[in-house]
Amino acid sequence: MSVRILNTAEAGFDAALSELLAFESAQDPAVDTAVAAIVEDVKVRGDAALVEYTARFDRFTPASATALELTRTELETAFRRIPDATRIALEQAADRVRRYHQHQLSSSWSYVEDDGTLLGQQVTALDRVGIYVPGGKAAYPSSVLMNAMPAKVAGVGEIIMVVPTPGGERNDLVLAAAYLAGVDRAFTVGGAQAVAALAHGTETIPAVDKITGPGNAYVAAAKRRVFGVVGIDMVAGPSEILVICDGSTPADWIAMDLFSQAEHDEIAQAILLCPDAAFIDEVRASIERLLPTMPRRDIIAASLANRGALIQVADLAEACDISNRIAPEHLELSVADPEAWLPQLRHAGAIFMGRFTSESLGDYCAGPNHVLPTSRTARFASPLGVYDFQKRSSLIRVSEAGAQTLGRIASPLAHGEGLIAHARSAEMRLHD
Amino acid sequence: MSVRILNTAEAGFDAALSELLAFESAQDPAVDTAVAAIVEDVKVRGDAALVEYTARFDRFTPASATALELTRTELETAFRRIPDATRIALEQAADRVRRYHQHQLSSSWSYVEDDGTLLGQQVTALDRVGIYVPGGKAAYPSSVLMNAMPAKVAGVGEIIMVVPTPGGERNDLVLAAAYLAGVDRAFTVGGAQAVAALAHGTETIPAVDKITGPGNAYVAAAKRRVFGVVGIDMVAGPSEILVICDGSTPADWIAMDLFSQAEHDEIAQAILLCPDAAFIDEVRASIERLLPTMPRRDIIAASLANRGALIQVADLAEACDISNRIAPEHLELSVADPEAWLPQLRHAGAIFMGRFTSESLGDYCAGPNHVLPTSRTARFASPLGVYDFQKRSSLIRVSEAGAQTLGRIASPLAHGEGLIAHARSAEMRLHD
């Protein structure tokens, strides 16, 4: 097992960093073509197509499309059946996630000008949203909470979950989380066919207004394709952690924090920035020692070898500069006074401050969402939040007096753009 | 000239409405292929490709890529040169748009729990954004204001404008609006090549973090393609207005309001919903009488014939239901007590309330943004706003005491998901 060691002071560091960060997310044309056919087929043939694709890709044949639905009782039964410790932890996590997200609620606002003209914005929840939850090997109940809770807090009218059940096998934890989060209806379908059903609706699955949640390449391609018909969240890339450490956190903690990202998959990225060469050596030793104890050691080793790095920086200020260049999904500030560095940090999905704030606490239960912008998109994108499940309508009520003022501004501008009906429409409201 | 008259009470109304609303926004594969090649070429060859495409598509050959830049002095000169009435109107519009958008600013927030754990969200402006402004025939200074002002209010570090100048011809109004809105740098390039330059950067044009603004099919396809590398705003469809009128607004006003949308292009959509058959007849007569006086009468006639309708409804409640189904970009509530109907209206880009609130006042100067969700996307999308130029980072600082509580929640959940490094990372922070 080897993780690369870099030093910002060495020639060629910039190129080495660029190479490390390069990740070709090019869409596979073959996947796109397959997905286009599936989406069109489900749009046209509805349930019949949905059942066929489920039989083909998930290797089980539902008696009918209605048999794809999980009843609320089935969800509740799963919730009662899971181990007590897990159920209690899920409930505590859900409470904390709910409380945090309530701070994100937007309200309608308006103001009235002197002449009686009112301007404002009406904020409303989406009517119905779809949540895609991966099934099979990577079944994450925490993702159910993180997608459903913000929608619930926003006041979305109906939350529809889809989750593939390869071979017909259901995951109790996922069903329990759906029950706890208040998912309204759930269907055991997945892949591009599930996304198509949510976007266009079938006889059994109602069309939604927005689809969120992670998935494989087919799911991602399907979401891109239906974008515009429905809203979607970001298409996620591989998960990333960047740890900035001053060298005073136990090296084992830092090594395990890097592992916790690397264990997701072979293309996940875990990077340490530290000004202390001796500490970097310690972390390297911790990695060597702890790796064999990890059940997912092969994935971790591959991830660290492929895309990991321990980077020696001149100082913490330089670490912040590099962090802004990386715009990481997860940023751990494992330093003595993390608040002092916040103003320097312009781009990150989530910032974990202080030695006790392991990323995994944020993944499950601190409160903030774990759906975060990846692949440098934190430059312009935000964590999944309540704001993703609310929308705004501008409100304009121009008074008779206001129409006199505004008409005289609009008219010359409309004439300047050659839009004479626009001008006339404003001018007709003028008194003379 | 004929505009279709429908009645919700007639058999087949639902189908007729569906047909009326149907708009195939399928992407043209030929456009996609051409755009893919242009984007890749600009990404690889930078300025050289940019100059070549400009020569080919805009029919003028800049001396070099640096000659594509408009200096701040050139923008200011245009601003000084335009007619006084237009300049004053632009300034008044900019003031009102700025004032409205200041209400949309989000601030960072955080809260501290009893055990010292801090949770919050840091809100920051984007570093650099690109604004695409169409050139040639449809040159709209108001669009420059509507795209640049929210970015400016958000505190974006640098605003880059691109505008094609076919045949080398510059539009003074567009340049003046750019000066007024505080655009930092401007380049006379357009099409897919301009979008590619903004997304990937060239020797001359700096890479941005997000691209907004309207454009033709090539621009739209290019924005879709670079989505993920940079953020983009919605890809806009044809413009739409839905007028709900109780029959007591002057019929000429309503006819002109419908024209003001129809004059944009032949596939724009203008629809009236009214419970009063006699008033619908009046509006039809107004349309016949006023149409010949319009410079863009051919476009208006085609738009109304293709996609327009005057629809008789049972009552205003039914009108609201239909409006929710349409989810219009612009919704005029030309009724006696517009506020009374607001709670019934779930989806609209902007709501224009009362007889004096013509849509054109909102387009230019009322204050709210005129970049609005089209093609039913108001079900999930919002007007362009300051929030599109701000982003959020979650803040988590778990105290030593908090790590004891949270670690005991995270650990069983991580074990439940089979992510043992996640569990260990939390457990290492536990005291025992």
Tab-separated table of N, CA and C in Angstrom, chain B residues 167-257:
chain	number	residue	atom	x	y	z
B	167	GLY	N	-21.081	40.622	-37.833
B	167	GLY	CA	-20.576	41.632	-38.753
B	167	GLY	C	-19.790	42.719	-38.042
B	168	GLY	N	-19.477	42.485	-36.777
B	168	GLY	CA	-18.693	43.473	-36.032
B	168	GLY	C	-19.537	44.604	-35.458
B	169	GLU	N	-20.873	44.510	-35.623
B	169	GLU	CA	-21.738	45.608	-35.204
B	169	GLU	C	-22.082	45.527	-33.721
B	170	ARG	N	-21.754	46.566	-32.994
B	170	ARG	CA	-22.009	46.601	-31.557
B	170	ARG	C	-23.306	47.343	-31.253
B	171	ASN	N	-23.977	46.930	-30.209
B	171	ASN	CA	-25.230	47.573	-29.820
B	171	ASN	C	-24.979	48.478	-28.612
B	172	ASP	N	-25.118	49.772	-28.828
B	172	ASP	CA	-24.809	50.748	-27.779
B	172	ASP	C	-25.620	50.517	-26.507
B	173	LEU	N	-26.896	50.146	-26.662
B	173	LEU	CA	-27.749	49.969	-25.483
B	173	LEU	C	-27.234	48.824	-24.614
B	174	VAL	N	-26.809	47.761	-25.255
B	174	VAL	CA	-26.285	46.611	-24.505
B	174	VAL	C	-25.004	47.010	-23.775
B	175	LEU	N	-24.122	47.724	-24.484
B	175	LEU	CA	-22.867	48.147	-23.854
B	175	LEU	C	-23.147	49.123	-22.699
B	176	ALA	N	-24.121	50.004	-22.904
B	176	ALA	CA	-24.472	50.972	-21.858
B	176	ALA	C	-25.013	50.255	-20.622
B	177	ALA	N	-25.861	49.253	-20.844
B	177	ALA	CA	-26.423	48.501	-19.721
B	177	ALA	C	-25.317	47.762	-18.969
B	178	ALA	N	-24.334	47.248	-19.711
B	178	ALA	CA	-23.217	46.542	-19.081
B	178	ALA	C	-22.412	47.504	-18.208
B	179	TYR	N	-22.226	48.721	-18.724
B	179	TYR	CA	-21.505	49.728	-17.941
B	179	TYR	C	-22.262	50.029	-16.652
B	180	LEU	N	-23.565	50.261	-16.811
B	180	LEU	CA	-24.405	50.644	-15.679
B	180	LEU	C	-24.485	49.530	-14.633
B	181	ALA	N	-24.551	48.282	-15.103
B	181	ALA	CA	-24.730	47.154	-14.181
B	181	ALA	C	-23.430	46.769	-13.485
B	182	GLY	N	-22.312	47.346	-13.934
B	182	GLY	CA	-21.048	47.043	-13.282
B	182	GLY	C	-20.384	45.768	-13.786
B	183	VAL	N	-20.632	45.443	-15.057
B	183	VAL	CA	-19.919	44.316	-15.668
B	183	VAL	C	-18.426	44.618	-15.637
B	184	ASP	N	-17.602	43.637	-15.207
B	184	ASP	CA	-16.173	43.901	-15.041
B	184	ASP	C	-15.388	43.793	-16.337
B	185	ARG	N	-15.714	42.754	-17.130
B	185	ARG	CA	-15.026	42.602	-18.412
B	185	ARG	C	-16.047	42.132	-19.437
B	186	ALA	N	-15.865	42.526	-20.684
B	186	ALA	CA	-16.823	42.153	-21.727
B	186	ALA	C	-16.067	41.756	-22.993
B	187	PHE	N	-16.571	40.726	-23.669
B	187	PHE	CA	-15.930	40.215	-24.880
B	187	PHE	C	-16.971	40.052	-25.982
B	188	THR	N	-16.585	40.418	-27.203
B	188	THR	CA	-17.504	40.306	-28.338
B	188	THR	C	-17.407	38.928	-28.981
B	189	VAL	N	-17.842	37.943	-28.219
B	189	VAL	CA	-17.940	36.571	-28.759
B	189	VAL	C	-19.306	36.025	-28.386
B	190	GLY	N	-19.768	35.056	-29.174
B	190	GLY	CA	-21.076	34.485	-28.902
B	190	GLY	C	-21.102	33.009	-29.273
B	191	GLY	N	-22.287	32.447	-29.254
B	191	GLY	CA	-22.471	31.058	-29.670
B	191	GLY	C	-21.867	30.065	-28.694
B	192	ALA	N	-21.790	28.819	-29.155
B	192	ALA	CA	-21.246	27.750	-28.323
B	192	ALA	C	-19.798	28.040	-27.946
B	193	GLN	N	-19.078	28.737	-28.860
B	193	GLN	CA	-17.662	29.025	-28.589
B	193	GLN	C	-17.499	29.960	-27.390
B	194	ALA	N	-18.436	30.877	-27.205
B	194	ALA	CA	-18.355	31.782	-26.050
B	194	ALA	C	-18.634	31.018	-24.758
B	195	VAL	N	-19.625	30.136	-24.797
B	195	VAL	CA	-19.951	29.333	-23.618
B	195	VAL	C	-18.760	28.439	-23.250
B	196	ALA	N	-18.138	27.842	-24.273
B	196	ALA	CA	-16.972	26.980	-24.033
B	196	ALA	C	-15.835	27.778	-23.414
B	197	ALA	N	-15.619	28.986	-23.914
B	197	ALA	CA	-14.538	29.828	-23.390
B	197	ALA	C	-14.789	30.172	-21.925
B	198	LEU	N	-16.019	30.509	-21.598
B	198	LEU	CA	-16.343	30.847	-20.208
B	198	LEU	C	-16.195	29.623	-19.295
B	199	ALA	N	-16.572	28.466	-19.794
B	199	ALA	CA	-16.528	27.267	-18.950
B	199	ALA	C	-15.102	26.779	-18.732
B	200	HIS	N	-14.309	26.779	-19.790
B	200	HIS	CA	-12.983	26.176	-19.688
B	200	HIS	C	-11.856	27.205	-19.624
B	201	GLY	N	-12.175	28.448	-19.970
B	201	GLY	CA	-11.147	29.477	-19.981
B	201	GLY	C	-10.270	29.377	-21.226
B	202	THR	N	-9.804	30.521	-21.709
B	202	THR	CA	-8.802	30.536	-22.778
B	202	THR	C	-7.687	31.462	-22.298
B	203	GLU	N	-6.693	31.708	-23.146
B	203	GLU	CA	-5.624	32.613	-22.757
B	203	GLU	C	-6.188	34.000	-22.426
B	204	THR	N	-7.262	34.387	-23.114
B	204	THR	CA	-7.816	35.742	-22.965
B	204	THR	C	-9.020	35.805	-22.043
B	205	ILE	N	-9.883	34.809	-22.162
B	205	ILE	CA	-11.126	34.833	-21.386
B	205	ILE	C	-10.975	33.936	-20.159
B	206	PRO	N	-11.184	34.500	-18.966
B	206	PRO	CA	-11.004	33.690	-17.757
B	206	PRO	C	-12.169	32.714	-17.554
B	207	ALA	N	-11.860	31.541	-17.019
B	207	ALA	CA	-12.895	30.555	-16.708
B	207	ALA	C	-13.765	31.078	-15.576
B	208	VAL	N	-15.076	30.868	-15.682
B	208	VAL	CA	-16.004	31.338	-14.660
B	208	VAL	C	-16.554	30.137	-13.885
B	209	ASP	N	-17.347	30.433	-12.858
B	209	ASP	CA	-17.931	29.375	-12.040
B	209	ASP	C	-19.382	29.071	-12.418
B	210	LYS	N	-20.024	30.035	-13.083
B	210	LYS	CA	-21.422	29.836	-13.472
B	210	LYS	C	-21.713	30.694	-14.690
B	211	ILE	N	-22.589	30.204	-15.567
B	211	ILE	CA	-22.975	30.955	-16.760
B	211	ILE	C	-24.490	31.119	-16.768
B	212	THR	N	-24.950	32.355	-16.913
B	212	THR	CA	-26.389	32.596	-17.026
B	212	THR	C	-26.668	33.405	-18.285
B	213	GLY	N	-27.926	33.449	-18.644
B	213	GLY	CA	-28.330	34.281	-19.778
B	213	GLY	C	-28.886	33.466	-20.923
B	214	PRO	N	-29.754	34.107	-21.697
B	214	PRO	CA	-30.461	33.425	-22.784
B	214	PRO	C	-29.614	33.318	-24.046
B	215	GLY	N	-30.012	32.440	-24.947
B	215	GLY	CA	-29.294	32.304	-26.212
B	215	GLY	C	-30.057	31.386	-27.142
B	216	ASN	N	-29.506	31.201	-28.352
B	216	ASN	CA	-30.184	30.348	-29.323
B	216	ASN	C	-29.946	28.858	-29.007
B	217	ALA	N	-30.344	27.993	-29.926
B	217	ALA	CA	-30.263	26.539	-29.688
B	217	ALA	C	-28.821	26.092	-29.454
B	218	TYR	N	-27.862	26.742	-30.121
B	218	TYR	CA	-26.453	26.358	-29.944
B	218	TYR	C	-25.953	26.742	-28.548
B	219	VAL	N	-26.357	27.923	-28.132
B	219	VAL	CA	-25.966	28.388	-26.797
B	219	VAL	C	-26.583	27.479	-25.727
B	220	ALA	N	-27.868	27.149	-25.912
B	220	ALA	CA	-28.551	26.288	-24.946
B	220	ALA	C	-27.881	24.917	-24.878
B	221	ALA	N	-27.546	24.358	-26.037
B	221	ALA	CA	-26.902	23.034	-26.063
B	221	ALA	C	-25.522	23.106	-25.409
B	222	ALA	N	-24.817	24.199	-25.650
B	222	ALA	CA	-23.485	24.350	-25.040
B	222	ALA	C	-23.599	24.469	-23.524
B	223	LYS	N	-24.600	25.201	-23.051
B	223	LYS	CA	-24.774	25.333	-21.596
B	223	LYS	C	-25.074	23.975	-20.972
B	224	ARG	N	-25.971	23.215	-21.600
B	224	ARG	CA	-26.265	21.866	-21.105
B	224	ARG	C	-24.982	21.022	-21.028
B	225	ARG	N	-24.135	21.183	-22.066
B	225	ARG	CA	-22.935	20.353	-22.152
B	225	ARG	C	-21.922	20.685	-21.065
B	226	VAL	N	-21.767	21.966	-20.747
B	226	VAL	CA	-20.750	22.349	-19.754
B	226	VAL	C	-21.309	22.349	-18.328
B	227	PHE	N	-22.599	22.020	-18.183
B	227	PHE	CA	-23.218	21.942	-16.852
B	227	PHE	C	-22.483	20.895	-16.019
B	228	GLY	N	-21.999	21.294	-14.878
B	228	GLY	CA	-21.208	20.380	-14.048
B	228	GLY	C	-19.787	20.911	-13.944
B	229	VAL	N	-19.230	21.311	-15.097
B	229	VAL	CA	-17.947	22.024	-15.079
B	229	VAL	C	-18.189	23.404	-14.459
B	230	VAL	N	-19.284	24.020	-14.866
B	230	VAL	CA	-19.756	25.277	-14.283
B	230	VAL	C	-21.234	25.107	-13.953
B	231	GLY	N	-21.770	26.018	-13.160
B	231	GLY	CA	-23.203	26.061	-12.948
B	231	GLY	C	-23.865	26.759	-14.124
B	232	ILE	N	-25.126	26.476	-14.367
B	232	ILE	CA	-25.881	27.217	-15.384
B	232	ILE	C	-27.252	27.565	-14.802
B	233	ASP	N	-27.903	28.548	-15.390
B	233	ASP	CA	-29.299	28.791	-15.030
B	233	ASP	C	-30.158	27.847	-15.864
B	234	MET	N	-31.434	27.961	-15.752
B	234	MET	CA	-32.328	27.097	-16.517
B	234	MET	C	-32.131	27.332	-18.009
B	235	VAL	N	-32.351	26.286	-18.808
B	235	VAL	CA	-32.391	26.447	-20.247
B	235	VAL	C	-33.821	26.856	-20.597
B	236	ALA	N	-33.971	28.082	-21.111
B	236	ALA	CA	-35.305	28.661	-21.276
B	236	ALA	C	-36.010	28.140	-22.516
B	237	GLY	N	-37.307	27.935	-22.379
B	237	GLY	CA	-38.154	27.614	-23.521
B	237	GLY	C	-38.820	28.890	-24.026
B	238	PRO	N	-39.817	28.754	-24.921
B	238	PRO	CA	-40.519	29.937	-25.428
B	238	PRO	C	-41.216	30.679	-24.289
B	239	SER	N	-41.324	31.988	-24.427
B	239	SER	CA	-41.940	32.815	-23.401
B	239	SER	C	-43.455	32.600	-23.380
B	240	GLU	N	-44.071	32.777	-22.196
B	240	GLU	CA	-45.511	32.522	-22.040
B	240	GLU	C	-46.157	33.577	-21.145
B	241	ILE	N	-47.392	33.915	-21.475
B	241	ILE	CA	-48.208	34.703	-20.545
B	241	ILE	C	-49.570	34.031	-20.404
B	242	LEU	N	-50.050	33.986	-19.176
B	242	LEU	CA	-51.418	33.547	-18.920
B	242	LEU	C	-52.110	34.705	-18.219
B	243	VAL	N	-53.209	35.177	-18.801
B	243	VAL	CA	-53.965	36.262	-18.177
B	243	VAL	C	-55.266	35.690	-17.622
B	244	ILE	N	-55.490	35.918	-16.339
B	244	ILE	CA	-56.789	35.593	-15.744
B	244	ILE	C	-57.520	36.915	-15.557
B	245	CYS	N	-58.655	37.078	-16.212
B	245	CYS	CA	-59.368	38.352	-16.132
B	245	CYS	C	-60.835	38.108	-15.772
B	246	ASP	N	-61.346	38.968	-14.899
B	246	ASP	CA	-62.742	38.830	-14.479
B	246	ASP	C	-63.695	39.515	-15.458
B	247	GLY	N	-63.157	40.151	-16.478
B	247	GLY	CA	-64.008	40.779	-17.482
B	247	GLY	C	-64.208	42.268	-17.280
B	248	SER	N	-63.533	42.847	-16.297
B	248	SER	CA	-63.745	44.272	-16.018
B	248	SER	C	-62.542	45.146	-16.342
B	249	THR	N	-61.515	44.568	-16.925
B	249	THR	CA	-60.367	45.359	-17.379
B	249	THR	C	-60.668	45.791	-18.816
B	250	PRO	N	-60.240	46.991	-19.229
B	250	PRO	CA	-60.466	47.359	-20.635
B	250	PRO	C	-59.937	46.271	-21.579
B	251	ALA	N	-60.761	45.870	-22.519
B	251	ALA	CA	-60.396	44.760	-23.418
B	251	ALA	C	-59.127	45.078	-24.220
B	252	ASP	N	-58.953	46.353	-24.566
B	252	ASP	CA	-57.747	46.724	-25.316
B	252	ASP	C	-56.480	46.463	-24.494
B	253	TRP	N	-56.564	46.714	-23.185
B	253	TRP	CA	-55.394	46.462	-22.337
B	253	TRP	C	-55.030	44.974	-22.380
B	254	ILE	N	-56.047	44.131	-22.238
B	254	ILE	CA	-55.791	42.681	-22.227
B	254	ILE	C	-55.236	42.227	-23.586
B	255	ALA	N	-55.822	42.741	-24.663
B	255	ALA	CA	-55.329	42.368	-25.998
B	255	ALA	C	-53.851	42.750	-26.138
B	256	MET	N	-53.509	43.961	-25.670
B	256	MET	CA	-52.118	44.421	-25.810
B	256	MET	C	-51.179	43.614	-24.900
B	257	ASP	N	-51.684	43.221	-23.736
B	257	ASP	CA	-50.857	42.385	-22.840
B	257	ASP	C	-50.547	41.037	-23.514
